[in-house]
Amino acid sequence: MLDSTTAPQIFDEEFGTHYAAFAAALLVSDIPAAVLAAARENLFDTLACAIAGSSAHGVDTVRDLVEGWGGRPEAGILCSSIRVPAHHAAWVNGMMSHARDYDDTHDAAVLHAGVSIIPAALAAAQLAPAASGADLLAGIVAGLELICRLGVSTRISIIESGLMYTSLFGYFGATAAAARVMGLDAAQTANALGIAYSQAAGTHQVTRDGASTKRMQPGFAAKAALLSVQMSLRGVQGVVRTFEGIDGLFRSYLDNRVDTGRLRQGLGQSYEMLDLSYKPYPCCRFNHPAIEAALAIRRHPGFDPARVRSAVVHLTHDAYQAVCTPEDIRHAPRTIVQAQFSIPYTVACALLDGEVALRHFTEEGIRNPDVLALAARIDGRVDAAIDQEWSRNISPAIVTVDTELGRFEHRIDYPKGHPKSRMTAADFDAKLAGCMAASGLAWPADLPRRLHAAIDGLHAAPDANTLIGLLTL
């Protein structure tokens, strides 16, 4: 039996129907300037991450597979000249955007938002030649807001549910985005969400096992979105009570531990997507507070990284489970994904090298003997006080380092990239430059300027695909 803390509120209208009406009617002229700026920022950052991800391990395999399948040349795979059916382009582009684990997070929802929404919206714009830049922007806002609202309203953690909310909620956010870009009406959009529900998935086991499918899951969501909107346009009937039905998403996946009142509250007036964070380090967001604390310690005038004996990172239970277990893997990661999800490894990089960069997450980088030797002496520990206060949010970290010269300690609550510690425009530009270099492709020197101009002018662009052309060869 559900107690009063878990019982959902009952509303006359199914949430999917409610949100579909909002998304279908959303116009750029109705969206607050700060929200439009947040959408542009997310678009810029996600595209930068896709550029870096174009050369990431495993992406070429999926890209070659899709190219071999062929089909109608509806949409482009970013950083290539390949055109394939739109759902396949969304899949590969979603994988590319997530492959480096450099993409946005919502630190309270504990999910990545843009990596399913942006690829789906871009593919939808190529399916609908009449789609304007304003349609693309409105679709991005509709998708980002839905995935963020689902995330912050969910009261069961990814560790407890075993689900990865980036991909699970991405199915619905990406579908809302694609539907708005393609001009579906409210009924068609609600139906598309129902079709997406029959495909929705996303497991946390991929991070525990360091599976390459971890980086594919947001792409699966983007792919399903394109399938769902096209089926809805052709009259395929999806479920009606997608979220709040007897066997809807909230009961079947989330044990009804969803604050349905918060889910609906202020829709169109307040925006959860304004609280998205961005990453200065290409690894799991749970690592970031510890990385910053380690970097602060390294900058201390009395600190010598060559004389570190051991270190302990104090954090929440969920963070410990995500990036400190299994302990043998986190102390000595054998794959890039395992390294991306390792507190010992990333803190060792920060202490030794004074940075955590893309170079640390390559086949060569993860075999650095000095980093691995130090990582073996760094442990995670659940801090009861932090866990009680922060629960399933991205965890603060207290890093304590013992050296031959004494003990050093530092705490970080809000790591860089959080709305309370924002990245600057220069930070984003430097990130793009690093992503361009990591791609190994010969980009025009003026690409950053042109990309900024295209995104800044998107609201007035008659054709959404001008932007896409900048990143297809």
PDB file of C-alpha atoms in Angstrom, residues 76-196:
ATOM      1  CA  GLY A  76      22.638  14.080 -41.747  1.00  0.00           C
ATOM      2  CA  ILE A  77      24.964  12.403 -39.289  1.00  0.00           C
ATOM      3  CA  LEU A  78      26.961  15.211 -37.712  1.00  0.00           C
ATOM      4  CA  CYS A  79      30.647  15.570 -38.555  1.00  0.00           C
ATOM      5  CA  SER A  80      30.196  13.531 -41.730  1.00  0.00           C
ATOM      6  CA  SER A  81      28.653  13.650 -45.185  1.00  0.00           C
ATOM      7  CA  ILE A  82      26.423  10.656 -44.454  1.00  0.00           C
ATOM      8  CA  ARG A  83      22.654  11.060 -44.855  1.00  0.00           C
ATOM      9  CA  VAL A  84      20.327   8.315 -43.642  1.00  0.00           C
ATOM     10  CA  PRO A  85      16.743   7.883 -42.426  1.00  0.00           C
ATOM     11  CA  ALA A  86      16.012  10.494 -39.769  1.00  0.00           C
ATOM     12  CA  HIS A  87      15.644   8.044 -36.881  1.00  0.00           C
ATOM     13  CA  HIS A  88      19.064   6.557 -37.624  1.00  0.00           C
ATOM     14  CA  ALA A  89      20.663  10.008 -37.749  1.00  0.00           C
ATOM     15  CA  ALA A  90      19.086  10.865 -34.399  1.00  0.00           C
ATOM     16  CA  TRP A  91      20.443   7.624 -32.923  1.00  0.00           C
ATOM     17  CA  VAL A  92      24.041   8.167 -34.049  1.00  0.00           C
ATOM     18  CA  ASN A  93      24.012  11.872 -33.209  1.00  0.00           C
ATOM     19  CA  GLY A  94      22.664  11.104 -29.752  1.00  0.00           C
ATOM     20  CA  MET A  95      25.417   8.577 -29.185  1.00  0.00           C
ATOM     21  CA  MET A  96      28.058  11.036 -30.385  1.00  0.00           C
ATOM     22  CA  SER A  97      26.745  13.770 -28.095  1.00  0.00           C
ATOM     23  CA  HIS A  98      26.967  11.527 -25.022  1.00  0.00           C
ATOM     24  CA  ALA A  99      30.050   9.467 -25.854  1.00  0.00           C
ATOM     25  CA  ARG A 100      32.594  11.680 -24.064  1.00  0.00           C
ATOM     26  CA  ASP A 101      30.350  12.179 -20.998  1.00  0.00           C
ATOM     27  CA  TYR A 102      30.988  15.888 -21.463  1.00  0.00           C
ATOM     28  CA  ASP A 103      27.335  16.854 -21.856  1.00  0.00           C
ATOM     29  CA  ASP A 104      24.979  18.820 -19.592  1.00  0.00           C
ATOM     30  CA  THR A 105      23.390  17.573 -16.392  1.00  0.00           C
ATOM     31  CA  HIS A 106      20.519  18.631 -14.223  1.00  0.00           C
ATOM     32  CA  ASP A 107      22.135  18.265 -10.828  1.00  0.00           C
ATOM     33  CA  ALA A 108      18.853  17.853  -8.930  1.00  0.00           C
ATOM     34  CA  ALA A 109      17.234  15.542 -11.489  1.00  0.00           C
ATOM     35  CA  VAL A 110      20.505  13.597 -11.987  1.00  0.00           C
ATOM     36  CA  LEU A 111      20.182  13.263 -15.733  1.00  0.00           C
ATOM     37  CA  HIS A 112      21.555  14.574 -19.017  1.00  0.00           C
ATOM     38  CA  ALA A 113      18.971  16.523 -21.001  1.00  0.00           C
ATOM     39  CA  GLY A 114      20.320  17.704 -24.341  1.00  0.00           C
ATOM     40  CA  VAL A 115      21.758  14.465 -25.676  1.00  0.00           C
ATOM     41  CA  SER A 116      18.382  13.013 -26.597  1.00  0.00           C
ATOM     42  CA  ILE A 117      16.456  16.247 -27.174  1.00  0.00           C
ATOM     43  CA  ILE A 118      18.880  18.082 -29.502  1.00  0.00           C
ATOM     44  CA  PRO A 119      19.532  15.130 -31.893  1.00  0.00           C
ATOM     45  CA  ALA A 120      15.799  14.422 -32.114  1.00  0.00           C
ATOM     46  CA  ALA A 121      14.954  18.063 -32.782  1.00  0.00           C
ATOM     47  CA  LEU A 122      17.651  18.388 -35.469  1.00  0.00           C
ATOM     48  CA  ALA A 123      16.506  15.213 -37.241  1.00  0.00           C
ATOM     49  CA  ALA A 124      12.879  16.357 -37.073  1.00  0.00           C
ATOM     50  CA  ALA A 125      13.823  19.702 -38.639  1.00  0.00           C
ATOM     51  CA  GLN A 126      15.336  17.848 -41.586  1.00  0.00           C
ATOM     52  CA  LEU A 127      12.184  15.751 -41.979  1.00  0.00           C
ATOM     53  CA  ALA A 128      10.071  18.906 -42.050  1.00  0.00           C
ATOM     54  CA  PRO A 129      11.547  21.332 -44.607  1.00  0.00           C
ATOM     55  CA  ALA A 130       9.049  23.998 -43.586  1.00  0.00           C
ATOM     56  CA  ALA A 131      10.385  24.029 -40.024  1.00  0.00           C
ATOM     57  CA  SER A 132      11.867  27.397 -39.136  1.00  0.00           C
ATOM     58  CA  GLY A 133      14.583  28.232 -36.679  1.00  0.00           C
ATOM     59  CA  ALA A 134      11.859  29.364 -34.289  1.00  0.00           C
ATOM     60  CA  ASP A 135      10.209  25.943 -34.578  1.00  0.00           C
ATOM     61  CA  LEU A 136      13.527  24.281 -33.749  1.00  0.00           C
ATOM     62  CA  LEU A 137      14.035  26.517 -30.712  1.00  0.00           C
ATOM     63  CA  ALA A 138      10.482  25.928 -29.466  1.00  0.00           C
ATOM     64  CA  GLY A 139      10.941  22.184 -29.894  1.00  0.00           C
ATOM     65  CA  ILE A 140      14.182  22.249 -27.917  1.00  0.00           C
ATOM     66  CA  VAL A 141      12.480  24.138 -25.081  1.00  0.00           C
ATOM     67  CA  ALA A 142       9.516  21.733 -25.078  1.00  0.00           C
ATOM     68  CA  GLY A 143      11.829  18.730 -24.913  1.00  0.00           C
ATOM     69  CA  LEU A 144      14.293  20.070 -22.351  1.00  0.00           C
ATOM     70  CA  GLU A 145      11.542  21.228 -20.035  1.00  0.00           C
ATOM     71  CA  LEU A 146       9.756  17.863 -20.114  1.00  0.00           C
ATOM     72  CA  ILE A 147      12.817  15.773 -19.335  1.00  0.00           C
ATOM     73  CA  CYS A 148      13.856  18.165 -16.558  1.00  0.00           C
ATOM     74  CA  ARG A 149      10.375  18.229 -15.016  1.00  0.00           C
ATOM     75  CA  LEU A 150      10.172  14.453 -15.032  1.00  0.00           C
ATOM     76  CA  GLY A 151      13.580  14.300 -13.385  1.00  0.00           C
ATOM     77  CA  VAL A 152      13.039  16.772 -10.544  1.00  0.00           C
ATOM     78  CA  SER A 153       9.580  15.357  -9.788  1.00  0.00           C
ATOM     79  CA  THR A 154      10.875  11.796  -9.414  1.00  0.00           C
ATOM     80  CA  ARG A 155      11.525  10.752  -5.821  1.00  0.00           C
ATOM     81  CA  ILE A 156      13.281   7.437  -6.389  1.00  0.00           C
ATOM     82  CA  SER A 157      17.009   7.537  -7.151  1.00  0.00           C
ATOM     83  CA  ILE A 158      18.687   5.870 -10.103  1.00  0.00           C
ATOM     84  CA  ILE A 159      20.526   3.608  -7.665  1.00  0.00           C
ATOM     85  CA  GLU A 160      17.287   2.420  -6.084  1.00  0.00           C
ATOM     86  CA  SER A 161      15.292   2.082  -9.310  1.00  0.00           C
ATOM     87  CA  GLY A 162      18.161   0.738 -11.415  1.00  0.00           C
ATOM     88  CA  LEU A 163      17.070   3.018 -14.252  1.00  0.00           C
ATOM     89  CA  MET A 164      19.035   5.696 -16.068  1.00  0.00           C
ATOM     90  CA  TYR A 165      16.744   8.731 -16.224  1.00  0.00           C
ATOM     91  CA  THR A 166      18.756  10.361 -19.009  1.00  0.00           C
ATOM     92  CA  SER A 167      17.463   7.787 -21.438  1.00  0.00           C
ATOM     93  CA  LEU A 168      14.182   6.757 -19.780  1.00  0.00           C
ATOM     94  CA  PHE A 169      12.830  10.312 -19.593  1.00  0.00           C
ATOM     95  CA  GLY A 170      14.673  11.176 -22.793  1.00  0.00           C
ATOM     96  CA  TYR A 171      12.175   9.109 -24.766  1.00  0.00           C
ATOM     97  CA  PHE A 172       9.435  11.544 -23.796  1.00  0.00           C
ATOM     98  CA  GLY A 173      11.451  14.765 -23.931  1.00  0.00           C
ATOM     99  CA  ALA A 174      12.826  13.879 -27.357  1.00  0.00           C
ATOM    100  CA  THR A 175       9.356  12.970 -28.613  1.00  0.00           C
ATOM    101  CA  ALA A 176       7.911  16.278 -27.383  1.00  0.00           C
ATOM    102  CA  ALA A 177      10.768  18.119 -29.114  1.00  0.00           C
ATOM    103  CA  ALA A 178      10.396  16.303 -32.428  1.00  0.00           C
ATOM    104  CA  ALA A 179       6.611  16.675 -32.366  1.00  0.00           C
ATOM    105  CA  ARG A 180       6.828  20.440 -31.843  1.00  0.00           C
ATOM    106  CA  VAL A 181       9.450  20.895 -34.571  1.00  0.00           C
ATOM    107  CA  MET A 182       7.326  18.930 -37.023  1.00  0.00           C
ATOM    108  CA  GLY A 183       4.138  20.792 -36.131  1.00  0.00           C
ATOM    109  CA  LEU A 184       2.064  18.003 -34.600  1.00  0.00           C
ATOM    110  CA  ASP A 185      -1.110  19.173 -32.894  1.00  0.00           C
ATOM    111  CA  ALA A 186      -1.871  18.460 -29.237  1.00  0.00           C
ATOM    112  CA  ALA A 187      -3.692  15.176 -29.872  1.00  0.00           C
ATOM    113  CA  GLN A 188      -0.967  13.896 -32.205  1.00  0.00           C
ATOM    114  CA  THR A 189       1.723  14.896 -29.710  1.00  0.00           C
ATOM    115  CA  ALA A 190      -0.021  13.121 -26.826  1.00  0.00           C
ATOM    116  CA  ASN A 191      -0.385  10.048 -29.006  1.00  0.00           C
ATOM    117  CA  ALA A 192       3.296  10.178 -29.961  1.00  0.00           C
ATOM    118  CA  LEU A 193       4.184  10.196 -26.260  1.00  0.00           C
ATOM    119  CA  GLY A 194       2.039   7.089 -25.880  1.00  0.00           C
ATOM    120  CA  ILE A 195       3.875   5.384 -28.732  1.00  0.00           C
ATOM    121  CA  ALA A 196       7.208   6.352 -27.170  1.00  0.00           C
TER     122      ALA A 196
END
